[in-house]
PDB file of C-alpha atoms in Angstrom:
ATOM      1  CA  MET A   1      17.526  25.900  27.204  1.00 49.00           C
ATOM      2  CA  THR A   2      15.104  25.893  30.132  1.00 60.00           C
ATOM      3  CA  ARG A   3      15.233  22.985  32.553  1.00 67.00           C
ATOM      4  CA  MET A   4      12.084  20.944  33.043  1.00 65.00           C
ATOM      5  CA  THR A   5      10.446  20.898  36.418  1.00 75.00           C
ATOM      6  CA  LYS A   6       9.906  17.658  38.309  1.00 68.00           C
ATOM      7  CA  GLY A   7       6.236  17.613  37.331  1.00 70.00           C
ATOM      8  CA  GLU A   8       7.098  18.086  33.649  1.00 71.00           C
ATOM      9  CA  ARG A   9       9.618  15.229  33.792  1.00 74.00           C
ATOM     10  CA  ILE A  10       7.035  12.948  35.386  1.00 77.00           C
ATOM     11  CA  PHE A  11       4.463  13.911  32.755  1.00 73.00           C
ATOM     12  CA  GLN A  12       6.984  13.328  29.945  1.00 77.00           C
ATOM     13  CA  GLY A  13       7.934   9.931  31.391  1.00 77.00           C
ATOM     14  CA  PHE A  14       4.247   8.990  31.616  1.00 80.00           C
ATOM     15  CA  ASN A  15       3.798   9.935  27.944  1.00 81.00           C
ATOM     16  CA  TYR A  16       6.780   7.765  26.943  1.00 83.00           C
ATOM     17  CA  ILE A  17       5.366   4.798  28.860  1.00 86.00           C
ATOM     18  CA  LEU A  18       1.903   5.312  27.339  1.00 85.00           C
ATOM     19  CA  LEU A  19       3.266   5.543  23.792  1.00 83.00           C
ATOM     20  CA  THR A  20       5.373   2.418  24.375  1.00 84.00           C
ATOM     21  CA  LEU A  21       2.337   0.480  25.592  1.00 84.00           C
ATOM     22  CA  ILE A  22       0.304   1.619  22.586  1.00 85.00           C
ATOM     23  CA  ALA A  23       3.110   0.551  20.222  1.00 79.00           C
ATOM     24  CA  LEU A  24       3.355  -2.848  21.917  1.00 79.00           C
ATOM     25  CA  SER A  25      -0.413  -3.337  21.730  1.00 81.00           C
ATOM     26  CA  MET A  26      -0.187  -2.854  17.963  1.00 80.00           C
ATOM     27  CA  PHE A  27       2.803  -5.179  17.638  1.00 81.00           C
ATOM     28  CA  LEU A  28       1.416  -8.045  19.743  1.00 83.00           C
ATOM     29  CA  PRO A  29      -1.138  -9.228  17.127  1.00 83.00           C
ATOM     30  CA  ILE A  30       1.708  -9.539  14.599  1.00 83.00           C
ATOM     31  CA  LEU A  31       3.703 -11.659  17.056  1.00 85.00           C
ATOM     32  CA  HIS A  32       0.628 -13.813  17.678  1.00 85.00           C
ATOM     33  CA  VAL A  33       0.165 -14.441  13.943  1.00 85.00           C
ATOM     34  CA  LEU A  34       3.843 -15.354  13.541  1.00 86.00           C
ATOM     35  CA  ALA A  35       3.746 -17.611  16.609  1.00 87.00           C
ATOM     36  CA  GLN A  36       0.752 -19.548  15.287  1.00 86.00           C
ATOM     37  CA  SER A  37       2.310 -19.877  11.838  1.00 83.00           C
ATOM     38  CA  PHE A  38       5.303 -21.666  13.418  1.00 84.00           C
ATOM     39  CA  SER A  39       3.292 -23.818  15.874  1.00 83.00           C
ATOM     40  CA  SER A  40       1.857 -27.312  15.590  1.00 78.00           C
ATOM     41  CA  ASP A  41      -1.812 -28.146  15.174  1.00 78.00           C
ATOM     42  CA  LEU A  42      -2.101 -29.582  18.696  1.00 79.00           C
ATOM     43  CA  ALA A  43      -0.577 -26.488  20.298  1.00 80.00           C
ATOM     44  CA  ILE A  44      -2.886 -24.121  18.373  1.00 79.00           C
ATOM     45  CA  ASN A  45      -6.057 -26.116  19.064  1.00 79.00           C
ATOM     46  CA  SER A  46      -5.234 -26.390  22.755  1.00 80.00           C
ATOM     47  CA  GLY A  47      -4.835 -22.616  23.038  1.00 79.00           C
ATOM     48  CA  LYS A  48      -1.210 -22.728  24.197  1.00 80.00           C
ATOM     49  CA  VAL A  49       0.108 -20.304  21.591  1.00 81.00           C
ATOM     50  CA  THR A  50       0.360 -16.645  22.611  1.00 81.00           C
ATOM     51  CA  ILE A  51       3.277 -14.602  21.251  1.00 81.00           C
ATOM     52  CA  PHE A  52       5.830 -17.437  21.167  1.00 84.00           C
ATOM     53  CA  PRO A  53       5.668 -20.575  18.998  1.00 84.00           C
ATOM     54  CA  VAL A  54       4.841 -23.875  20.705  1.00 82.00           C
ATOM     55  CA  ASP A  55       6.152 -27.151  19.198  1.00 81.00           C
ATOM     56  CA  PHE A  56       8.104 -25.144  16.616  1.00 82.00           C
ATOM     57  CA  THR A  57       7.588 -26.366  13.052  1.00 80.00           C
ATOM     58  CA  PHE A  58       7.997 -25.218   9.446  1.00 81.00           C
ATOM     59  CA  ALA A  59       5.197 -27.533   8.255  1.00 79.00           C
ATOM     60  CA  ASN A  60       2.695 -24.712   7.753  1.00 79.00           C
ATOM     61  CA  TYR A  61       5.104 -22.770   5.547  1.00 82.00           C
ATOM     62  CA  GLN A  62       5.956 -25.959   3.640  1.00 79.00           C
ATOM     63  CA  ILE A  63       2.296 -26.311   2.734  1.00 78.00           C
ATOM     64  CA  VAL A  64       2.055 -22.671   1.659  1.00 78.00           C
ATOM     65  CA  VAL A  65       5.233 -22.872  -0.443  1.00 78.00           C
ATOM     66  CA  LYS A  66       3.986 -26.011  -2.201  1.00 78.00           C
ATOM     67  CA  ASP A  67       0.604 -24.434  -3.047  1.00 77.00           C
ATOM     68  CA  MET A  68       1.103 -23.092  -6.574  1.00 83.00           C
ATOM     69  CA  SER A  69      -2.144 -21.098  -6.428  1.00 82.00           C
ATOM     70  CA  VAL A  70      -0.633 -18.993  -3.616  1.00 82.00           C
ATOM     71  CA  TRP A  71       2.537 -18.381  -5.658  1.00 85.00           C
ATOM     72  CA  ARG A  72       0.479 -17.419  -8.719  1.00 88.00           C
ATOM     73  CA  ALA A  73      -1.607 -14.997  -6.658  1.00 88.00           C
ATOM     74  CA  PHE A  74       1.588 -13.626  -5.092  1.00 88.00           C
ATOM     75  CA  MET A  75       3.154 -12.895  -8.504  1.00 90.00           C
ATOM     76  CA  ILE A  76      -0.056 -11.235  -9.712  1.00 92.00           C
ATOM     77  CA  SER A  77      -0.057  -8.985  -6.631  1.00 90.00           C
ATOM     78  CA  VAL A  78       3.603  -8.115  -7.235  1.00 90.00           C
ATOM     79  CA  PHE A  79       2.883  -7.204 -10.867  1.00 93.00           C
ATOM     80  CA  VAL A  80      -0.180  -5.113 -10.009  1.00 93.00           C
ATOM     81  CA  THR A  81       1.668  -3.354  -7.169  1.00 91.00           C
ATOM     82  CA  VAL A  82       4.857  -2.555  -9.114  1.00 91.00           C
ATOM     83  CA  PHE A  83       3.324  -1.661 -12.480  1.00 93.00           C
ATOM     84  CA  GLY A  84       0.280   0.002 -10.908  1.00 93.00           C
ATOM     85  CA  THR A  85       2.427   2.169  -8.633  1.00 92.00           C
ATOM     86  CA  PHE A  86       4.571   3.430 -11.523  1.00 93.00           C
ATOM     87  CA  PHE A  87       1.418   4.113 -13.541  1.00 94.00           C
ATOM     88  CA  ASN A  88      -0.159   5.955 -10.588  1.00 93.00           C
ATOM     89  CA  LEU A  89       2.919   8.109 -10.027  1.00 92.00           C
ATOM     90  CA  ALA A  90       3.202   9.038 -13.715  1.00 91.00           C
ATOM     91  CA  ALA A  91      -0.488   9.930 -13.960  1.00 91.00           C
ATOM     92  CA  THR A  92      -0.590  11.833 -10.662  1.00 90.00           C
ATOM     93  CA  ALA A  93       2.575  13.839 -11.399  1.00 89.00           C
ATOM     94  CA  SER A  94       1.380  14.661 -14.922  1.00 88.00           C
ATOM     95  CA  LEU A  95      -1.804  16.199 -13.519  1.00 88.00           C
ATOM     96  CA  ALA A  96      -0.349  17.712 -10.325  1.00 87.00           C
ATOM     97  CA  TYR A  97       2.324  19.692 -12.188  1.00 86.00           C
ATOM     98  CA  PRO A  98       0.012  21.844 -14.362  1.00 86.00           C
ATOM     99  CA  LEU A  99      -2.351  22.298 -11.413  1.00 86.00           C
ATOM    100  CA  SER A 100       0.558  23.718  -9.399  1.00 84.00           C
ATOM    101  CA  ARG A 101       1.410  26.394 -12.006  1.00 82.00           C
ATOM    102  CA  SER A 102      -0.535  29.637 -11.654  1.00 79.00           C
ATOM    103  CA  GLU A 103      -0.067  30.534 -15.347  1.00 78.00           C
ATOM    104  CA  TYR A 104      -2.192  27.624 -16.560  1.00 80.00           C
ATOM    105  CA  TRP A 105      -5.699  28.796 -17.358  1.00 80.00           C
ATOM    106  CA  GLY A 106      -8.577  26.714 -16.024  1.00 79.00           C
ATOM    107  CA  ARG A 107      -6.671  24.996 -13.249  1.00 82.00           C
ATOM    108  CA  LYS A 108      -9.194  26.146 -10.643  1.00 83.00           C
ATOM    109  CA  TYR A 109     -12.016  24.424 -12.525  1.00 86.00           C
ATOM    110  CA  VAL A 110     -10.007  21.205 -12.766  1.00 85.00           C
ATOM    111  CA  LEU A 111      -9.216  21.386  -9.049  1.00 85.00           C
ATOM    112  CA  MET A 112     -12.909  21.839  -8.332  1.00 86.00           C
ATOM    113  CA  MET A 113     -13.774  18.736 -10.359  1.00 87.00           C
ATOM    114  CA  VAL A 114     -11.081  16.723  -8.583  1.00 85.00           C
ATOM    115  CA  LEU A 115     -12.380  17.953  -5.231  1.00 84.00           C
ATOM    116  CA  LEU A 116     -15.874  16.783  -6.162  1.00 85.00           C
ATOM    117  CA  THR A 117     -14.553  13.248  -6.741  1.00 83.00           C
ATOM    118  CA  PHE A 118     -12.876  13.476  -3.329  1.00 80.00           C
ATOM    119  CA  ILE A 119     -16.221  14.255  -1.664  1.00 81.00           C
ATOM    120  CA  PHE A 120     -18.639  12.254  -3.835  1.00 80.00           C
ATOM    121  CA  SER A 121     -17.643   8.829  -5.157  1.00 79.00           C
ATOM    122  CA  ALA A 122     -19.389   7.009  -8.003  1.00 78.00           C
ATOM    123  CA  PRO A 123     -21.645   4.075  -6.989  1.00 83.00           C
ATOM    124  CA  LEU A 124     -20.535   0.509  -7.587  1.00 84.00           C
ATOM    125  CA  ILE A 125     -22.992  -0.353 -10.377  1.00 87.00           C
ATOM    126  CA  PRO A 126     -22.016   2.547 -12.705  1.00 87.00           C
ATOM    127  CA  ASN A 127     -18.368   1.712 -12.058  1.00 88.00           C
ATOM    128  CA  TYR A 128     -18.962  -1.919 -12.985  1.00 89.00           C
ATOM    129  CA  LEU A 129     -20.864  -0.969 -16.139  1.00 90.00           C
ATOM    130  CA  LEU A 130     -18.031   1.374 -17.138  1.00 89.00           C
ATOM    131  CA  ILE A 131     -15.378  -1.298 -16.623  1.00 90.00           C
ATOM    132  CA  ARG A 132     -17.468  -3.783 -18.632  1.00 90.00           C
ATOM    133  CA  SER A 133     -18.033  -1.322 -21.490  1.00 91.00           C
ATOM    134  CA  LEU A 134     -14.275  -0.694 -21.663  1.00 89.00           C
ATOM    135  CA  GLY A 135     -13.633  -4.432 -22.001  1.00 89.00           C
ATOM    136  CA  MET A 136     -11.544  -4.635 -18.828  1.00 89.00           C
ATOM    137  CA  LEU A 137     -13.498  -7.344 -16.996  1.00 89.00           C
ATOM    138  CA  ASP A 138     -11.329 -10.360 -16.161  1.00 89.00           C
ATOM    139  CA  THR A 139      -8.152  -8.403 -16.894  1.00 90.00           C
ATOM    140  CA  LEU A 140      -5.516  -6.997 -14.580  1.00 90.00           C
ATOM    141  CA  TRP A 141      -6.113  -3.544 -16.100  1.00 91.00           C
ATOM    142  CA  ALA A 142      -9.321  -3.391 -14.055  1.00 90.00           C
ATOM    143  CA  LEU A 143      -7.126  -3.380 -10.934  1.00 90.00           C
ATOM    144  CA  ILE A 144      -4.814  -0.612 -12.190  1.00 90.00           C
ATOM    145  CA  ILE A 145      -6.479   1.923 -14.504  1.00 90.00           C
ATOM    146  CA  PRO A 146      -9.667   2.870 -12.541  1.00 87.00           C
ATOM    147  CA  GLY A 147      -7.604   4.073  -9.575  1.00 85.00           C
ATOM    148  CA  ALA A 148      -4.883   5.771 -11.622  1.00 87.00           C
ATOM    149  CA  ILE A 149      -5.137   9.048  -9.675  1.00 87.00           C
ATOM    150  CA  SER A 150      -6.103   9.457  -6.037  1.00 86.00           C
ATOM    151  CA  ALA A 151      -7.509  12.906  -5.254  1.00 86.00           C
ATOM    152  CA  TYR A 152      -5.859  12.875  -1.814  1.00 85.00           C
ATOM    153  CA  ASN A 153      -2.438  12.003  -3.237  1.00 86.00           C
ATOM    154  CA  LEU A 154      -2.899  14.521  -6.042  1.00 87.00           C
ATOM    155  CA  PHE A 155      -3.396  17.403  -3.593  1.00 86.00           C
ATOM    156  CA  ILE A 156      -0.313  16.371  -1.581  1.00 84.00           C
ATOM    157  CA  MET A 157       1.862  16.181  -4.705  1.00 86.00           C
ATOM    158  CA  ARG A 158       0.491  19.485  -6.017  1.00 86.00           C
ATOM    159  CA  SER A 159       1.306  21.095  -2.675  1.00 84.00           C
ATOM    160  CA  PHE A 160       4.864  19.783  -2.920  1.00 83.00           C
ATOM    161  CA  PHE A 161       5.254  21.106  -6.474  1.00 84.00           C
ATOM    162  CA  ASN A 162       4.028  24.514  -5.268  1.00 84.00           C
ATOM    163  CA  ASN A 163       7.017  24.717  -2.930  1.00 82.00           C
ATOM    164  CA  LEU A 164       9.601  24.293  -5.689  1.00 80.00           C
ATOM    165  CA  PRO A 165      11.396  27.537  -6.673  1.00 79.00           C
ATOM    166  CA  ASN A 166       9.846  29.183  -9.720  1.00 78.00           C
ATOM    167  CA  GLU A 167      13.324  30.261 -10.838  1.00 79.00           C
ATOM    168  CA  LEU A 168      14.251  26.666 -11.682  1.00 77.00           C
ATOM    169  CA  ILE A 169      11.239  26.263 -13.942  1.00 80.00           C
ATOM    170  CA  ASP A 170      11.787  29.664 -15.552  1.00 77.00           C
ATOM    171  CA  SER A 171      15.429  28.794 -16.249  1.00 81.00           C
ATOM    172  CA  GLY A 172      14.313  25.603 -17.983  1.00 79.00           C
ATOM    173  CA  ARG A 173      11.946  27.554 -20.192  1.00 80.00           C
ATOM    174  CA  ILE A 174      14.688  30.081 -21.038  1.00 80.00           C
ATOM    175  CA  ASP A 175      16.901  27.162 -22.137  1.00 76.00           C
ATOM    176  CA  GLY A 176      14.143  26.057 -24.499  1.00 78.00           C
ATOM    177  CA  ALA A 177      12.794  23.089 -22.550  1.00 75.00           C
ATOM    178  CA  GLY A 178       9.135  22.171 -22.993  1.00 77.00           C
ATOM    179  CA  GLU A 179       6.790  21.532 -20.104  1.00 77.00           C
ATOM    180  CA  MET A 180       7.197  17.740 -20.253  1.00 80.00           C
ATOM    181  CA  ARG A 181      10.982  18.118 -20.292  1.00 82.00           C
ATOM    182  CA  ILE A 182      10.783  20.471 -17.301  1.00 81.00           C
ATOM    183  CA  LEU A 183       8.577  17.992 -15.451  1.00 81.00           C
ATOM    184  CA  TRP A 184      10.750  14.922 -16.048  1.00 83.00           C
ATOM    185  CA  SER A 185      14.183  16.586 -15.933  1.00 81.00           C
ATOM    186  CA  ILE A 186      13.768  19.293 -13.279  1.00 82.00           C
ATOM    187  CA  VAL A 187      10.635  18.848 -11.188  1.00 84.00           C
ATOM    188  CA  LEU A 188      10.615  15.088 -10.582  1.00 83.00           C
ATOM    189  CA  PRO A 189      14.327  14.756  -9.645  1.00 84.00           C
ATOM    190  CA  LEU A 190      13.702  17.404  -6.959  1.00 82.00           C
ATOM    191  CA  SER A 191      10.549  15.635  -5.787  1.00 81.00           C
ATOM    192  CA  LYS A 192      11.950  12.317  -4.549  1.00 81.00           C
ATOM    193  CA  PRO A 193      10.415  12.710  -1.047  1.00 78.00           C
ATOM    194  CA  ALA A 194       6.956  13.383  -2.490  1.00 81.00           C
ATOM    195  CA  MET A 195       7.283  10.604  -5.084  1.00 85.00           C
ATOM    196  CA  ALA A 196       8.416   8.122  -2.417  1.00 82.00           C
ATOM    197  CA  THR A 197       5.523   9.123  -0.166  1.00 80.00           C
ATOM    198  CA  MET A 198       2.938   8.784  -2.915  1.00 85.00           C
ATOM    199  CA  GLY A 199       4.571   5.596  -4.145  1.00 86.00           C
ATOM    200  CA  LEU A 200       4.243   4.048  -0.694  1.00 83.00           C
ATOM    201  CA  PHE A 201       0.596   5.094  -0.463  1.00 84.00           C
ATOM    202  CA  TYR A 202      -0.202   3.641  -3.882  1.00 89.00           C
ATOM    203  CA  ALA A 203       1.832   0.465  -3.331  1.00 88.00           C
ATOM    204  CA  VAL A 204       0.133  -0.313  -0.002  1.00 85.00           C
ATOM    205  CA  SER A 205      -3.265   0.350  -1.591  1.00 87.00           C
ATOM    206  CA  HIS A 206      -2.547  -2.017  -4.500  1.00 89.00           C
ATOM    207  CA  TRP A 207      -1.071  -4.717  -2.292  1.00 88.00           C
ATOM    208  CA  ASN A 208      -3.954  -4.720   0.214  1.00 85.00           C
ATOM    209  CA  SER A 209      -6.775  -4.247  -2.292  1.00 84.00           C
ATOM    210  CA  TYR A 210      -9.170  -7.129  -2.826  1.00 83.00           C
ATOM    211  CA  SER A 211     -12.585  -5.549  -3.402  1.00 85.00           C
ATOM    212  CA  SER A 212     -11.759  -4.528  -6.989  1.00 87.00           C
ATOM    213  CA  ALA A 213     -10.718  -8.094  -7.811  1.00 88.00           C
ATOM    214  CA  LEU A 214     -13.941  -9.445  -6.266  1.00 87.00           C
ATOM    215  CA  TYR A 215     -16.016  -7.105  -8.417  1.00 89.00           C
ATOM    216  CA  TYR A 216     -14.161  -7.268 -11.733  1.00 91.00           C
ATOM    217  CA  ILE A 217     -12.269 -10.604 -11.798  1.00 89.00           C
ATOM    218  CA  ASN A 218     -14.159 -13.876 -12.267  1.00 87.00           C
ATOM    219  CA  ASN A 219     -11.194 -15.934 -13.457  1.00 87.00           C
ATOM    220  CA  ARG A 220      -9.614 -17.512 -10.346  1.00 84.00           C
ATOM    221  CA  ALA A 221      -6.279 -17.731 -12.147  1.00 86.00           C
ATOM    222  CA  LEU A 222      -6.130 -13.905 -12.030  1.00 88.00           C
ATOM    223  CA  TYR A 223      -6.916 -13.557  -8.334  1.00 88.00           C
ATOM    224  CA  PRO A 224      -4.356 -11.423  -6.433  1.00 89.00           C
ATOM    225  CA  LEU A 225      -2.923 -12.617  -3.146  1.00 86.00           C
ATOM    226  CA  GLN A 226      -5.447 -10.847  -0.912  1.00 85.00           C
ATOM    227  CA  VAL A 227      -8.383 -12.549  -2.627  1.00 86.00           C
ATOM    228  CA  ARG A 228      -6.634 -15.923  -2.409  1.00 84.00           C
ATOM    229  CA  LEU A 229      -5.982 -15.232   1.277  1.00 80.00           C
ATOM    230  CA  ARG A 230      -9.659 -14.455   1.761  1.00 80.00           C
ATOM    231  CA  GLU A 231     -10.585 -17.796   0.193  1.00 80.00           C
ATOM    232  CA  ILE A 232      -8.203 -19.660   2.491  1.00 77.00           C
ATOM    233  CA  VAL A 233      -9.382 -17.881   5.645  1.00 72.00           C
ATOM    234  CA  ILE A 234     -13.090 -18.372   4.857  1.00 75.00           C
ATOM    235  CA  THR A 235     -13.136 -21.852   3.295  1.00 68.00           C
ATOM    236  CA  ASP A 236      -9.972 -23.498   4.733  1.00 59.00           C
ATOM    237  CA  THR A 237      -9.135 -24.702   1.233  1.00 59.00           C
ATOM    238  CA  PHE A 238      -5.680 -24.865  -0.265  1.00 58.00           C
ATOM    239  CA  GLY A 239      -5.326 -25.406  -3.962  1.00 55.00           C
ATOM    240  CA  GLU A 240      -2.504 -27.033  -5.876  1.00 52.00           C
ATOM    241  CA  MET A 241      -0.546 -28.707  -3.067  1.00 50.00           C
ATOM    242  CA  ASP A 242       2.082 -31.384  -3.377  1.00 47.00           C
ATOM    243  CA  SER A 243       0.452 -34.596  -2.173  1.00 44.00           C
ATOM    244  CA  SER A 244       3.604 -35.561  -0.290  1.00 46.00           C
ATOM    245  CA  PHE A 245       2.837 -32.805   2.230  1.00 47.00           C
ATOM    246  CA  GLU A 246      -0.855 -33.530   2.762  1.00 49.00           C
ATOM    247  CA  ASN A 247      -0.336 -35.842   5.745  1.00 44.00           C
ATOM    248  CA  LEU A 248       2.316 -33.957   7.661  1.00 49.00           C
ATOM    249  CA  ALA A 249       1.660 -34.578  11.353  1.00 49.00           C
ATOM    250  CA  ASN A 250       2.298 -31.009  12.452  1.00 51.00           C
ATOM    251  CA  MET A 251       0.404 -29.092   9.790  1.00 60.00           C
ATOM    252  CA  SER A 252      -2.551 -27.017  10.986  1.00 66.00           C
ATOM    253  CA  PRO A 253      -5.338 -25.332   8.995  1.00 72.00           C
ATOM    254  CA  GLU A 254      -5.205 -22.379  11.378  1.00 77.00           C
ATOM    255  CA  GLY A 255      -1.412 -22.321  11.231  1.00 78.00           C
ATOM    256  CA  MET A 256      -1.489 -22.376   7.426  1.00 78.00           C
ATOM    257  CA  LYS A 257      -3.828 -19.386   7.450  1.00 79.00           C
ATOM    258  CA  MET A 258      -1.419 -17.501   9.681  1.00 83.00           C
ATOM    259  CA  ALA A 259       1.480 -18.490   7.422  1.00 83.00           C
ATOM    260  CA  VAL A 260      -0.313 -17.083   4.372  1.00 82.00           C
ATOM    261  CA  ILE A 261      -1.109 -13.884   6.294  1.00 82.00           C
ATOM    262  CA  ALA A 262       2.578 -13.554   7.222  1.00 83.00           C
ATOM    263  CA  VAL A 263       3.668 -14.144   3.616  1.00 81.00           C
ATOM    264  CA  SER A 264       1.184 -11.557   2.332  1.00 81.00           C
ATOM    265  CA  THR A 265       2.226  -8.944   4.914  1.00 81.00           C
ATOM    266  CA  LEU A 266       6.014  -9.336   4.867  1.00 80.00           C
ATOM    267  CA  PRO A 267       6.856  -7.823   1.420  1.00 79.00           C
ATOM    268  CA  ILE A 268       5.187  -4.456   2.014  1.00 76.00           C
ATOM    269  CA  MET A 269       6.719  -4.281   5.511  1.00 77.00           C
ATOM    270  CA  LEU A 270      10.189  -4.839   4.057  1.00 78.00           C
ATOM    271  CA  VAL A 271       9.762  -1.944   1.610  1.00 74.00           C
ATOM    272  CA  TYR A 272       8.814   0.653   4.218  1.00 72.00           C
ATOM    273  CA  PRO A 273      12.218   1.017   6.006  1.00 73.00           C
ATOM    274  CA  PHE A 274      13.904   1.957   2.717  1.00 70.00           C
ATOM    275  CA  LEU A 275      11.343   4.708   2.058  1.00 65.00           C
ATOM    276  CA  GLN A 276      10.856   5.967   5.610  1.00 66.00           C
ATOM    277  CA  LYS A 277      13.206   8.980   5.375  1.00 65.00           C
ATOM    278  CA  TYR A 278      11.544  10.117   2.134  1.00 63.00           C
ATOM    279  CA  PHE A 279       8.101   9.354   3.540  1.00 60.00           C
ATOM    280  CA  ILE A 280       8.498  11.622   6.605  1.00 59.00           C
ATOM    281  CA  LYS A 281      10.130  14.452   4.626  1.00 58.00           C
ATOM    282  CA  GLY A 282       7.521  14.272   1.869  1.00 54.00           C
ATOM    283  CA  MET A 283       4.604  14.458   4.297  1.00 54.00           C
ATOM    284  CA  LEU A 284       6.114  17.423   6.180  1.00 56.00           C
ATOM    285  CA  ILE A 285       7.048  19.461   3.093  1.00 52.00           C
ATOM    286  CA  GLY A 286       3.832  18.633   1.301  1.00 48.00           C
ATOM    287  CA  SER A 287       1.802  19.966   4.218  1.00 49.00           C
ATOM    288  CA  ILE A 288       3.426  23.411   4.431  1.00 46.00           C
ATOM    289  CA  LYS A 289       1.748  25.124   1.538  1.00 45.00           C
ATOM    290  CA  SER A 290      -1.384  24.452  -0.516  1.00 42.00           C
TER     291      SER A 290
END
């Protein structure tokens, strides 16, 4: 191992400091949101809150917890994220597997059609007319089925499947297994890094999505959390609150907004650490071969 020169050590130390500052600059807005969510109305309006709470209070979170419309939107987002992610993974894997096998005739034409959707997306009006003709307006299916397969995620998963040893698949065929049995019993158990990576991509997309609900959902009872958050941030209106909390001295409209933002961000942040090792491995392996 060669020793670094003094100039190289200085340059490396400068890079570490720069990366640390960049990381902190991304983390500071999160601290500011959390600080405001735990601060009183007077402290927020007077501009005293930076990255630490001032006049610490749980009043803002009490208001959010007592708003049943927020809880309903939260449960809808959880359902769409969990069910939609499983549906996305099943659909993406079912298409990526045959596209990764060279013996399947016509796979190049299918890949070309998928690539076209990656480059050219359908306009909003035809999409809306299609969803309406399928009877999915004002249903949660409109938030799940149209985005069943992402072209970007499909290519990553196909690349991962390409790296699996052909001998394993051939041995399954020799034992009499069909293609679906090979996919579910051999390919997918070996593809946990890729599945975790794609699952995280799909889950984050579902959790943060609000444009689809704005276009296809008119029933406010079916609004996901992001749309409800948008209503609160724009109109300062909370829905079904307990009247006993309406006159709390420390509650703050701005603080309640920050509390809802924190509640909507926390679940997806808690999932990431459990998938991080699979996420990194899946991205590296999936990028080796196309």
